[in-house]
Amino acid sequence: MFIKYVFPITFALFTGEAWTAHIFWDLWPVAHVWLGWALLTQPWYTRWLAVGMSVIEIVIILTLFSLFLAEPDWTLWRTNWFVNKVFVLSAFALILATVVVRPELFRTRSS
């Protein structure tokens, strides 16, 4: 939240820009909230959602990293993007590892 929203909005407001000037809008926060809700409430599809979303996120981020690192641009906003992606990649790698190593944590209420 801080890297993706709070920092860009604060920076824009302090520099007199529109508050939306440095935010990259996408629908990933909706998917992440859905996964977070599923991890807390454990509906029947939680394990598959965790695996599917983790694999998709990891593939996308590694692809973006390979494209970025081929011609890196270490400006403030690209570095901010990179740091955000490192955290997201770490989170989803941990979720995927947990599904594999401790599948009993993903038991649903109906199982």
PDB file of C-alpha atoms in Angstrom:
ATOM      1  CA  MET A   1       0.000   0.000   0.000  1.00  0.00           C
ATOM      2  CA  PHE A   2       2.757   2.426   0.916  1.00  0.00           C
ATOM      3  CA  ILE A   3       4.906   1.846  -2.177  1.00  0.00           C
ATOM      4  CA  LYS A   4       2.012   1.679  -4.616  1.00  0.00           C
ATOM      5  CA  TYR A   5      -0.254   4.431  -3.264  1.00  0.00           C
ATOM      6  CA  VAL A   6       0.863   6.402  -0.182  1.00  0.00           C
ATOM      7  CA  PHE A   7       4.331   7.387  -1.427  1.00  0.00           C
ATOM      8  CA  PRO A   8       3.223   8.429  -4.963  1.00  0.00           C
ATOM      9  CA  ILE A   9       0.228  10.399  -3.674  1.00  0.00           C
ATOM     10  CA  THR A  10       2.278  12.158  -0.985  1.00  0.00           C
ATOM     11  CA  PHE A  11       5.044  12.983  -3.461  1.00  0.00           C
ATOM     12  CA  ALA A  12       2.554  14.376  -5.975  1.00  0.00           C
ATOM     13  CA  LEU A  13       0.829  16.528  -3.369  1.00  0.00           C
ATOM     14  CA  PHE A  14       4.118  17.951  -2.079  1.00  0.00           C
ATOM     15  CA  THR A  15       5.320  18.773  -5.607  1.00  0.00           C
ATOM     16  CA  GLY A  16       2.038  20.383  -6.649  1.00  0.00           C
ATOM     17  CA  GLU A  17       1.072  17.664  -9.107  1.00  0.00           C
ATOM     18  CA  ALA A  18      -2.258  15.895  -9.425  1.00  0.00           C
ATOM     19  CA  TRP A  19      -2.524  13.263  -6.697  1.00  0.00           C
ATOM     20  CA  THR A  20      -2.945  10.587  -9.391  1.00  0.00           C
ATOM     21  CA  ALA A  21       0.173  11.608 -11.344  1.00  0.00           C
ATOM     22  CA  HIS A  22       2.421   8.743 -10.227  1.00  0.00           C
ATOM     23  CA  ILE A  23      -0.025   5.917  -9.542  1.00  0.00           C
ATOM     24  CA  PHE A  24      -0.083   2.962 -11.905  1.00  0.00           C
ATOM     25  CA  TRP A  25      -3.732   1.919 -11.886  1.00  0.00           C
ATOM     26  CA  ASP A  26      -4.563  -1.753 -12.334  1.00  0.00           C
ATOM     27  CA  LEU A  27      -6.934  -4.375 -10.948  1.00  0.00           C
ATOM     28  CA  TRP A  28      -4.370  -6.412  -9.006  1.00  0.00           C
ATOM     29  CA  PRO A  29      -5.440  -4.925  -5.646  1.00  0.00           C
ATOM     30  CA  VAL A  30      -8.909  -6.413  -6.205  1.00  0.00           C
ATOM     31  CA  ALA A  31      -7.393  -9.852  -6.837  1.00  0.00           C
ATOM     32  CA  HIS A  32      -5.119  -9.498  -3.809  1.00  0.00           C
ATOM     33  CA  VAL A  33      -8.027  -8.546  -1.540  1.00  0.00           C
ATOM     34  CA  TRP A  34      -9.969 -11.562  -2.864  1.00  0.00           C
ATOM     35  CA  LEU A  35      -7.039 -13.878  -2.101  1.00  0.00           C
ATOM     36  CA  GLY A  36      -6.603 -12.312   1.348  1.00  0.00           C
ATOM     37  CA  TRP A  37     -10.295 -12.811   2.079  1.00  0.00           C
ATOM     38  CA  ALA A  38     -10.097 -16.418   0.840  1.00  0.00           C
ATOM     39  CA  LEU A  39      -7.061 -17.126   3.016  1.00  0.00           C
ATOM     40  CA  LEU A  40      -8.952 -15.825   6.051  1.00  0.00           C
ATOM     41  CA  THR A  41     -12.327 -17.471   5.417  1.00  0.00           C
ATOM     42  CA  GLN A  42     -11.093 -20.649   3.665  1.00  0.00           C
ATOM     43  CA  PRO A  43     -13.809 -21.268   1.038  1.00  0.00           C
ATOM     44  CA  TRP A  44     -13.528 -24.564  -0.877  1.00  0.00           C
ATOM     45  CA  TYR A  45     -11.377 -23.068  -3.651  1.00  0.00           C
ATOM     46  CA  THR A  46      -8.748 -21.389  -1.432  1.00  0.00           C
ATOM     47  CA  ARG A  47      -5.890 -23.781  -2.211  1.00  0.00           C
ATOM     48  CA  TRP A  48      -6.454 -23.553  -5.975  1.00  0.00           C
ATOM     49  CA  LEU A  49      -6.819 -19.783  -5.861  1.00  0.00           C
ATOM     50  CA  ALA A  50      -3.573 -19.476  -3.878  1.00  0.00           C
ATOM     51  CA  VAL A  51      -1.679 -21.731  -6.289  1.00  0.00           C
ATOM     52  CA  GLY A  52      -3.166 -20.174  -9.425  1.00  0.00           C
ATOM     53  CA  MET A  53      -2.688 -16.578  -8.384  1.00  0.00           C
ATOM     54  CA  SER A  54       0.824 -17.262  -7.064  1.00  0.00           C
ATOM     55  CA  VAL A  55       1.961 -18.954 -10.270  1.00  0.00           C
ATOM     56  CA  ILE A  56       0.444 -16.208 -12.441  1.00  0.00           C
ATOM     57  CA  GLU A  57       1.998 -13.432 -10.336  1.00  0.00           C
ATOM     58  CA  ILE A  58       5.419 -15.116 -10.253  1.00  0.00           C
ATOM     59  CA  VAL A  59       5.464 -15.673 -14.027  1.00  0.00           C
ATOM     60  CA  ILE A  60       4.344 -12.106 -14.750  1.00  0.00           C
ATOM     61  CA  ILE A  61       6.832 -10.530 -12.343  1.00  0.00           C
ATOM     62  CA  LEU A  62       9.773 -12.631 -13.529  1.00  0.00           C
ATOM     63  CA  THR A  63       8.903 -11.715 -17.123  1.00  0.00           C
ATOM     64  CA  LEU A  64       8.707  -8.026 -16.219  1.00  0.00           C
ATOM     65  CA  PHE A  65      12.012  -8.273 -14.333  1.00  0.00           C
ATOM     66  CA  SER A  66      13.764  -9.872 -17.294  1.00  0.00           C
ATOM     67  CA  LEU A  67      12.485  -7.118 -19.593  1.00  0.00           C
ATOM     68  CA  PHE A  68      13.381  -4.384 -17.118  1.00  0.00           C
ATOM     69  CA  LEU A  69      16.841  -5.704 -16.262  1.00  0.00           C
ATOM     70  CA  ALA A  70      17.746  -6.023 -19.951  1.00  0.00           C
ATOM     71  CA  GLU A  71      17.616  -2.204 -20.086  1.00  0.00           C
ATOM     72  CA  PRO A  72      17.248  -0.912 -16.524  1.00  0.00           C
ATOM     73  CA  ASP A  73      15.927   2.572 -15.872  1.00  0.00           C
ATOM     74  CA  TRP A  74      16.659   3.441 -12.246  1.00  0.00           C
ATOM     75  CA  THR A  75      14.566   6.587 -12.033  1.00  0.00           C
ATOM     76  CA  LEU A  76      12.602   7.227  -8.855  1.00  0.00           C
ATOM     77  CA  TRP A  77       9.353   5.757 -10.176  1.00  0.00           C
ATOM     78  CA  ARG A  78      10.862   2.732 -11.907  1.00  0.00           C
ATOM     79  CA  THR A  79      12.865   1.962  -8.761  1.00  0.00           C
ATOM     80  CA  ASN A  80       9.675   2.324  -6.707  1.00  0.00           C
ATOM     81  CA  TRP A  81       7.950  -0.075  -9.129  1.00  0.00           C
ATOM     82  CA  PHE A  82      10.847  -2.541  -8.858  1.00  0.00           C
ATOM     83  CA  VAL A  83      10.834  -2.509  -5.044  1.00  0.00           C
ATOM     84  CA  ASN A  84       7.060  -3.061  -5.035  1.00  0.00           C
ATOM     85  CA  LYS A  85       7.447  -6.041  -7.375  1.00  0.00           C
ATOM     86  CA  VAL A  86      10.188  -7.533  -5.171  1.00  0.00           C
ATOM     87  CA  PHE A  87       7.790  -7.469  -2.206  1.00  0.00           C
ATOM     88  CA  VAL A  88       4.912  -8.893  -4.270  1.00  0.00           C
ATOM     89  CA  LEU A  89       7.156 -11.639  -5.686  1.00  0.00           C
ATOM     90  CA  SER A  90       8.339 -12.535  -2.179  1.00  0.00           C
ATOM     91  CA  ALA A  91       4.794 -12.673  -0.832  1.00  0.00           C
ATOM     92  CA  PHE A  92       3.535 -14.956  -3.582  1.00  0.00           C
ATOM     93  CA  ALA A  93       6.613 -17.183  -3.429  1.00  0.00           C
ATOM     94  CA  LEU A  94       5.908 -17.629   0.295  1.00  0.00           C
ATOM     95  CA  ILE A  95       2.224 -18.367  -0.344  1.00  0.00           C
ATOM     96  CA  LEU A  96       3.128 -20.968  -2.978  1.00  0.00           C
ATOM     97  CA  ALA A  97       5.759 -22.524  -0.704  1.00  0.00           C
ATOM     98  CA  THR A  98       3.221 -22.708   2.126  1.00  0.00           C
ATOM     99  CA  VAL A  99       0.687 -24.452  -0.116  1.00  0.00           C
ATOM    100  CA  VAL A 100       3.329 -27.030  -1.069  1.00  0.00           C
ATOM    101  CA  VAL A 101       4.985 -27.550   2.325  1.00  0.00           C
ATOM    102  CA  ARG A 102       1.976 -27.123   4.634  1.00  0.00           C
ATOM    103  CA  PRO A 103      -1.147 -28.007   2.610  1.00  0.00           C
ATOM    104  CA  GLU A 104      -3.067 -28.756   5.805  1.00  0.00           C
ATOM    105  CA  LEU A 105      -3.221 -25.002   6.424  1.00  0.00           C
ATOM    106  CA  PHE A 106      -5.505 -24.757   3.404  1.00  0.00           C
ATOM    107  CA  ARG A 107      -8.183 -27.157   4.605  1.00  0.00           C
ATOM    108  CA  THR A 108     -11.617 -25.802   3.921  1.00  0.00           C
ATOM    109  CA  ARG A 109     -14.465 -25.820   6.378  1.00  0.00           C
ATOM    110  CA  SER A 110     -16.250 -28.428   4.277  1.00  0.00           C
ATOM    111  CA  SER A 111     -13.288 -30.846   4.060  1.00  0.00           C
TER     112      SER A 111
END
